[in-house]
Structure formats: C-alpha cells, structure tokens
Amino acid sequence: MIAPSILSADFTRLGDEIRAVEAAGADMIHVDVMDGHFVPNLTVGPMIVEAVQRATRLPQDVHLMIENPEASIPEYIKAGAHWVSVHAEACPHLQRTLNLIRDLGAQSGVAINPATPLESIHPVLEDCDLVVIMTVPPGFGGQPFISQALNKVRELALLVQKRKLSLEIEVDGGVKIDNIKEVAEAGTTIFVSGSGIFKTKNYAATIQEMKKRLSF
Ligand code: DX5
Ligand code: ZN
C-alpha cells in the first residue's frame, strides 16, 4: 500500500492535494503530527485530521511524533484517524498506550527511530496492528534514506512468520521510486512517501511507477 505523507504537500491547497493523490492511486493518507518536543519540528493537530477526513475516503494513517501521546489519542481518533502510531521512545507504558488505541476502535501502531533496536518492541508485537520502521530520524521531510534500517524490516518479517503475527510493516522516510523495490524486498507492506510523491510533477505517473516496481 502506498501512503503519501502530506508533510510535503502544498498546505495552501491541502484538499486538492489529497484528492489528487487519491485519484492517482494512493491507498492511505499519512499525517505527520509533530509537537516541537519529541522532534524539533511542529506541524498539525486533530483539526487537520478532521479536515483530511472530509477531503477523502482513504483511511488516515496518523503518525504521532509527540511526547505523552496518551493525552491526545482520543482526540485524533474522534477526528477520523484509522491508524494511530506512537513512538516507542516516547511511551514508558507502551502496551497500555497501544491497547488504548485499539479500545477506541483504531488500529494500533508503534514506530521506532533508526537508532532504536527492534528488540525493544518484541514484547508488544501482539499489541500492535502496525510497526513503523523509521528510515530517517523523524522531524522533517526530504531527508536521505538510511538503508541499514531495512535490516530491522527483514528481522521483523521473519518474526511475523515465526510468531504468526498479523501486522503491517511500514517504512517511513526517504522512500522514492528509485529505492522502493529494495524496501519491498525486505518485507515492507506499507510505503510512506512524502517528497517522493508530492515533489514530483505527475502524482499518478509516480504512484503507478512505484506500484509497478512493487510487483516483482
Ligand atoms: C519524518 C516523517 C515522514 C516524512 C517522510 O519525520 O515521519 O513521514 O514526511 O517524508 P519523505 O518521504 O520526504 O522522507
Ligand atoms: Zn511519518
């Protein structure tokens, strides 16, 4: 599944940008929420999630790069988030946080930074519907892809088979036409791409080419 990140969209025309990627074949919309504490950048909140909800029928994949996410998870789900991911590094009671997301009717996700080992989330894999492997340090769009992080995708894909887990493996950061095949071969099922889509001229041609490279 292809999940364009609106971080690189033109915010003066957000509704049009979302409708354009939907028409171009996107499968979900990735919304990057940053609080200026967990990451140095500050972006959007539940009001934008609610607005995105009115612009598209696609599910929203809300990536919370914030401290103390428990306090605002209910608001994001009420605003229309289908998938909610929290950072393992920001959650001292990760299991409780993931279960809160599920209890409120959304799909629970856990994201890990490039420097965080996969082992740190082994104990909560049964509690999540989605694992987000960051291939850039979170905070900004358009950063270079860190390919070493794909080793975690490979490890996780094996674990999913071995433990018969039912979860999606998402890669977020620096995914573009040029590297999407390598990302897919590692075992990724959801591909987030911000600048790789929104900074190209023809969204339909870009997403089509990405999907072509996925069918190997
Ligand atoms: C990084 C965000 C990513 C980012 C991806 O902090 O979580 O979702 O928008 O953007 P690109 O694809 O440009 O790296
Ligand atoms: Zn993201």
mmCIF file of C-alpha atoms and ligand atoms in Angstrom:
data_model
loop_
_atom_site.group_PDB
_atom_site.id
_atom_site.type_symbol
_atom_site.label_atom_id
_atom_site.label_comp_id
_atom_site.label_asym_id
_atom_site.label_seq_id
_atom_site.Cartn_x
_atom_site.Cartn_y
_atom_site.Cartn_z
ATOM 1 C CA MET A 1 0.000 0.000 0.000
ATOM 2 C CA ILE A 2 1.217 3.492 -0.866
ATOM 3 C CA ALA A 3 0.739 6.165 1.815
ATOM 4 C CA PRO A 4 1.624 9.690 0.653
ATOM 5 C CA SER A 5 2.755 11.884 3.544
ATOM 6 C CA ILE A 6 1.057 15.274 3.385
ATOM 7 C CA LEU A 7 4.082 16.816 5.101
ATOM 8 C CA SER A 8 5.420 17.615 1.625
ATOM 9 C CA ALA A 9 2.050 18.719 0.181
ATOM 10 C CA ASP A 10 1.159 22.339 -0.581
ATOM 11 C CA PHE A 11 -0.790 23.312 2.539
ATOM 12 C CA THR A 12 -2.443 26.265 0.806
ATOM 13 C CA ARG A 13 -4.280 23.655 -1.298
ATOM 14 C CA LEU A 14 -4.433 20.715 1.068
ATOM 15 C CA GLY A 15 -7.862 19.426 -0.017
ATOM 16 C CA ASP A 16 -6.851 19.465 -3.691
ATOM 17 C CA GLU A 17 -3.532 17.763 -2.931
ATOM 18 C CA ILE A 18 -5.296 14.956 -1.071
ATOM 19 C CA ARG A 19 -7.902 14.478 -3.779
ATOM 20 C CA ALA A 20 -5.092 14.437 -6.331
ATOM 21 C CA VAL A 21 -3.137 11.621 -4.637
ATOM 22 C CA GLU A 22 -6.369 9.693 -4.063
ATOM 23 C CA ALA A 23 -7.173 9.929 -7.792
ATOM 24 C CA ALA A 24 -3.546 8.985 -8.525
ATOM 25 C CA GLY A 25 -3.912 5.635 -6.739
ATOM 26 C CA ALA A 26 -2.847 6.271 -3.124
ATOM 27 C CA ASP A 27 -4.114 3.674 -0.644
ATOM 28 C CA MET A 28 -3.994 5.727 2.546
ATOM 29 C CA ILE A 29 -3.026 9.241 3.690
ATOM 30 C CA HIS A 30 -0.107 9.581 6.102
ATOM 31 C CA VAL A 31 -0.391 12.514 8.527
ATOM 32 C CA ASP A 32 2.745 13.551 10.435
ATOM 33 C CA VAL A 33 1.980 15.088 13.811
ATOM 34 C CA MET A 34 4.985 16.793 15.469
ATOM 35 C CA ASP A 35 4.980 18.647 18.773
ATOM 36 C CA GLY A 36 8.253 20.596 18.830
ATOM 37 C CA HIS A 37 9.386 18.491 21.842
ATOM 38 C CA PHE A 38 9.769 14.861 20.816
ATOM 39 C CA VAL A 39 11.008 16.183 17.470
ATOM 40 C CA PRO A 40 12.291 19.699 16.749
ATOM 41 C CA ASN A 41 9.531 20.471 14.247
ATOM 42 C CA LEU A 42 5.904 21.478 14.844
ATOM 43 C CA THR A 43 3.163 20.511 12.378
ATOM 44 C CA VAL A 44 -0.545 19.725 12.640
ATOM 45 C CA GLY A 45 -3.131 18.531 15.156
ATOM 46 C CA PRO A 46 -6.585 16.928 15.280
ATOM 47 C CA MET A 47 -8.220 19.830 13.373
ATOM 48 C CA ILE A 48 -6.276 18.878 10.254
ATOM 49 C CA VAL A 49 -7.100 15.183 10.699
ATOM 50 C CA GLU A 50 -10.764 16.178 10.813
ATOM 51 C CA ALA A 51 -10.323 18.303 7.663
ATOM 52 C CA VAL A 52 -8.496 15.491 5.828
ATOM 53 C CA GLN A 53 -11.360 13.188 6.750
ATOM 54 C CA ARG A 54 -13.744 15.487 4.876
ATOM 55 C CA ALA A 55 -11.486 15.569 1.801
ATOM 56 C CA THR A 56 -11.063 11.824 1.217
ATOM 57 C CA ARG A 57 -12.479 8.379 1.771
ATOM 58 C CA LEU A 58 -8.997 6.914 2.155
ATOM 59 C CA PRO A 59 -8.007 5.750 5.633
ATOM 60 C CA GLN A 60 -5.745 8.103 7.568
ATOM 61 C CA ASP A 61 -2.510 6.826 8.992
ATOM 62 C CA VAL A 62 -1.682 9.255 11.790
ATOM 63 C CA HIS A 63 1.957 9.211 12.900
ATOM 64 C CA LEU A 64 2.288 10.823 16.317
ATOM 65 C CA MET A 65 5.804 12.182 16.876
ATOM 66 C CA ILE A 66 4.816 13.659 20.204
ATOM 67 C CA GLU A 67 5.523 13.271 23.890
ATOM 68 C CA ASN A 68 2.776 11.919 26.126
ATOM 69 C CA PRO A 69 0.575 10.754 23.215
ATOM 70 C CA GLU A 70 -1.944 9.110 25.597
ATOM 71 C CA ALA A 71 -3.368 12.534 26.389
ATOM 72 C CA SER A 72 -4.432 13.277 22.821
ATOM 73 C CA ILE A 73 -5.009 9.851 21.226
ATOM 74 C CA PRO A 74 -8.802 10.062 21.856
ATOM 75 C CA GLU A 75 -8.979 13.402 20.007
ATOM 76 C CA TYR A 76 -7.155 12.057 16.957
ATOM 77 C CA ILE A 77 -9.397 9.003 16.762
ATOM 78 C CA LYS A 78 -12.505 11.137 17.176
ATOM 79 C CA ALA A 79 -11.211 13.352 14.353
ATOM 80 C CA GLY A 80 -11.040 10.357 11.987
ATOM 81 C CA ALA A 81 -7.700 8.564 12.395
ATOM 82 C CA HIS A 82 -7.961 4.909 11.298
ATOM 83 C CA TRP A 83 -4.393 4.018 12.168
ATOM 84 C CA VAL A 84 -2.551 5.700 15.033
ATOM 85 C CA SER A 85 1.177 5.178 15.587
ATOM 86 C CA VAL A 86 3.080 6.258 18.668
ATOM 87 C CA HIS A 87 6.839 6.259 19.144
ATOM 88 C CA ALA A 88 8.249 3.550 21.412
ATOM 89 C CA GLU A 89 10.807 6.143 22.584
ATOM 90 C CA ALA A 90 8.004 8.405 23.851
ATOM 91 C CA CYS A 91 5.926 5.782 25.693
ATOM 92 C CA PRO A 92 7.022 4.371 29.065
ATOM 93 C CA HIS A 93 3.843 2.241 29.169
ATOM 94 C CA LEU A 94 3.755 1.179 25.539
ATOM 95 C CA GLN A 95 1.404 -1.776 25.987
ATOM 96 C CA ARG A 96 -1.163 0.391 27.726
ATOM 97 C CA THR A 97 -0.909 3.054 25.024
ATOM 98 C CA LEU A 98 -1.347 0.535 22.199
ATOM 99 C CA ASN A 99 -4.334 -1.003 23.933
ATOM 100 C CA LEU A 100 -5.879 2.425 24.404
ATOM 101 C CA ILE A 101 -5.746 2.932 20.620
ATOM 102 C CA ARG A 102 -7.417 -0.429 19.998
ATOM 103 C CA ASP A 103 -10.034 0.103 22.691
ATOM 104 C CA LEU A 104 -11.041 3.346 20.990
ATOM 105 C CA GLY A 105 -11.604 1.489 17.720
ATOM 106 C CA ALA A 106 -8.476 2.374 15.715
ATOM 107 C CA GLN A 107 -5.562 0.242 14.521
ATOM 108 C CA SER A 108 -2.588 0.475 16.836
ATOM 109 C CA GLY A 109 0.887 1.254 15.567
ATOM 110 C CA VAL A 110 4.327 1.540 17.089
ATOM 111 C CA ALA A 111 7.134 3.487 15.401
ATOM 112 C CA ILE A 112 10.850 3.143 16.110
ATOM 113 C CA ASN A 113 13.646 5.568 15.254
ATOM 114 C CA PRO A 114 16.617 4.411 13.167
ATOM 115 C CA ALA A 115 18.764 4.126 16.328
ATOM 116 C CA THR A 116 16.201 2.079 18.287
ATOM 117 C CA PRO A 117 16.679 -1.705 18.121
ATOM 118 C CA LEU A 118 13.802 -3.939 17.050
ATOM 119 C CA GLU A 119 14.239 -5.934 20.266
ATOM 120 C CA SER A 120 12.821 -3.017 22.237
ATOM 121 C CA ILE A 121 9.359 -3.714 20.794
ATOM 122 C CA HIS A 122 9.471 -7.531 20.793
ATOM 123 C CA PRO A 123 7.278 -7.662 23.921
ATOM 124 C CA VAL A 124 4.472 -5.595 22.356
ATOM 125 C CA LEU A 125 4.202 -7.118 18.887
ATOM 126 C CA GLU A 126 0.928 -8.858 19.811
ATOM 127 C CA ASP A 127 -0.493 -5.487 20.833
ATOM 128 C CA CYS A 128 0.026 -3.773 17.506
ATOM 129 C CA ASP A 129 -1.540 -3.873 14.071
ATOM 130 C CA LEU A 130 1.293 -1.868 12.536
ATOM 131 C CA VAL A 131 5.030 -1.413 13.070
ATOM 132 C CA VAL A 132 6.627 1.690 11.558
ATOM 133 C CA ILE A 133 10.340 1.347 10.872
ATOM 134 C CA MET A 134 11.765 4.857 10.501
ATOM 135 C CA THR A 135 14.379 5.151 7.762
ATOM 136 C CA VAL A 136 15.139 8.796 8.640
ATOM 137 C CA PRO A 137 15.370 10.480 12.040
ATOM 138 C CA PRO A 138 11.812 11.817 12.460
ATOM 139 C CA GLY A 139 11.149 15.531 12.201
ATOM 140 C CA PHE A 140 11.428 16.595 8.587
ATOM 141 C CA GLY A 141 10.517 15.540 5.073
ATOM 142 C CA GLY A 142 13.069 15.159 2.305
ATOM 143 C CA GLN A 143 15.903 13.558 4.321
ATOM 144 C CA PRO A 144 18.191 10.850 2.928
ATOM 145 C CA PHE A 145 17.103 7.216 3.323
ATOM 146 C CA ILE A 146 19.042 5.164 5.924
ATOM 147 C CA SER A 147 19.261 1.739 4.301
ATOM 148 C CA GLN A 148 20.713 -0.026 7.391
ATOM 149 C CA ALA A 149 17.271 0.262 8.987
ATOM 150 C CA LEU A 150 15.994 -2.245 6.426
ATOM 151 C CA ASN A 151 17.721 -4.977 8.426
ATOM 152 C CA LYS A 152 15.026 -4.413 11.042
ATOM 153 C CA VAL A 153 12.352 -4.859 8.386
ATOM 154 C CA ARG A 154 13.909 -8.187 7.378
ATOM 155 C CA GLU A 155 14.111 -9.329 11.006
ATOM 156 C CA LEU A 156 10.538 -8.272 11.668
ATOM 157 C CA ALA A 157 9.204 -10.013 8.562
ATOM 158 C CA LEU A 158 10.781 -13.255 9.820
ATOM 159 C CA LEU A 159 9.288 -12.750 13.277
ATOM 160 C CA VAL A 160 5.842 -12.171 11.789
ATOM 161 C CA GLN A 161 6.077 -15.555 10.082
ATOM 162 C CA LYS A 162 7.552 -17.337 13.073
ATOM 163 C CA ARG A 163 5.146 -15.943 15.658
ATOM 164 C CA LYS A 164 2.207 -15.936 13.205
ATOM 165 C CA LEU A 165 1.609 -12.251 13.888
ATOM 166 C CA SER A 166 -0.931 -10.264 11.986
ATOM 167 C CA LEU A 167 0.593 -6.834 11.446
ATOM 168 C CA GLU A 168 1.589 -4.440 8.703
ATOM 169 C CA ILE A 169 5.218 -3.400 8.280
ATOM 170 C CA GLU A 170 5.525 0.246 7.301
ATOM 171 C CA VAL A 171 8.671 2.052 6.191
ATOM 172 C CA ASP A 172 8.730 5.826 6.662
ATOM 173 C CA GLY A 173 11.376 8.234 5.384
ATOM 174 C CA GLY A 174 13.182 8.762 2.109
ATOM 175 C CA VAL A 175 11.127 6.257 0.085
ATOM 176 C CA LYS A 176 11.161 7.072 -3.621
ATOM 177 C CA ILE A 177 10.723 5.362 -6.985
ATOM 178 C CA ASP A 178 14.447 4.562 -7.010
ATOM 179 C CA ASN A 179 14.562 2.561 -3.767
ATOM 180 C CA ILE A 180 11.010 1.239 -3.358
ATOM 181 C CA LYS A 181 11.893 -2.188 -4.781
ATOM 182 C CA GLU A 182 14.666 -2.693 -2.220
ATOM 183 C CA VAL A 183 12.266 -1.573 0.532
ATOM 184 C CA ALA A 184 9.610 -4.015 -0.671
ATOM 185 C CA GLU A 185 12.013 -6.953 -0.916
ATOM 186 C CA ALA A 186 12.892 -6.527 2.749
ATOM 187 C CA GLY A 187 9.266 -7.295 3.660
ATOM 188 C CA THR A 188 7.556 -3.893 3.809
ATOM 189 C CA THR A 189 3.787 -3.800 3.233
ATOM 190 C CA ILE A 190 3.073 -0.045 3.627
ATOM 191 C CA PHE A 191 5.282 2.546 1.924
ATOM 192 C CA VAL A 192 5.159 6.118 3.193
ATOM 193 C CA SER A 193 6.435 8.679 0.735
ATOM 194 C CA GLY A 194 6.285 12.455 1.149
ATOM 195 C CA SER A 195 8.713 14.298 -1.097
ATOM 196 C CA GLY A 196 8.984 11.167 -3.288
ATOM 197 C CA ILE A 197 5.388 11.841 -4.409
ATOM 198 C CA PHE A 198 4.481 15.458 -3.653
ATOM 199 C CA LYS A 199 7.704 16.865 -5.080
ATOM 200 C CA THR A 200 7.100 15.138 -8.408
ATOM 201 C CA LYS A 201 5.071 16.709 -11.214
ATOM 202 C CA ASN A 202 2.710 13.882 -12.061
ATOM 203 C CA TYR A 203 1.420 12.070 -8.954
ATOM 204 C CA ALA A 204 -0.381 9.391 -10.991
ATOM 205 C CA ALA A 205 2.736 8.566 -13.007
ATOM 206 C CA THR A 206 4.827 8.414 -9.803
ATOM 207 C CA ILE A 207 2.438 6.162 -7.874
ATOM 208 C CA GLN A 208 1.906 3.948 -10.918
ATOM 209 C CA GLU A 209 5.661 3.526 -11.345
ATOM 210 C CA MET A 210 6.040 2.784 -7.599
ATOM 211 C CA LYS A 211 3.347 0.094 -7.794
ATOM 212 C CA LYS A 212 4.943 -1.380 -10.904
ATOM 213 C CA ARG A 213 8.226 -1.758 -9.025
ATOM 214 C CA LEU A 214 6.406 -3.468 -6.140
ATOM 215 C CA SER A 215 5.148 -6.298 -8.311
ATOM 216 C CA PHE A 216 8.347 -8.261 -8.506
HETATM 217 C C1 DX5 B 1 9.508 12.161 9.019
HETATM 218 C C2 DX5 B 1 8.057 11.807 8.716
HETATM 219 C C3 DX5 B 1 7.865 11.206 7.383
HETATM 220 C C4 DX5 B 1 8.180 12.153 6.266
HETATM 221 C C5 DX5 B 1 8.503 11.396 5.058
HETATM 222 O O1 DX5 B 1 9.574 12.702 10.267
HETATM 223 O O2 DX5 B 1 7.581 10.892 9.677
HETATM 224 O O3 DX5 B 1 6.552 10.703 7.235
HETATM 225 O O4 DX5 B 1 7.124 13.006 5.947
HETATM 226 O O5 DX5 B 1 8.911 12.309 4.094
HETATM 227 P P1 DX5 B 1 9.930 11.887 2.975
HETATM 228 O O6 DX5 B 1 9.250 10.803 2.191
HETATM 229 O O7 DX5 B 1 10.122 13.142 2.188
HETATM 230 O O8 DX5 B 1 11.170 11.414 3.654
HETATM 231 ZN ZN ZN B 2 5.653 9.842 9.185
#
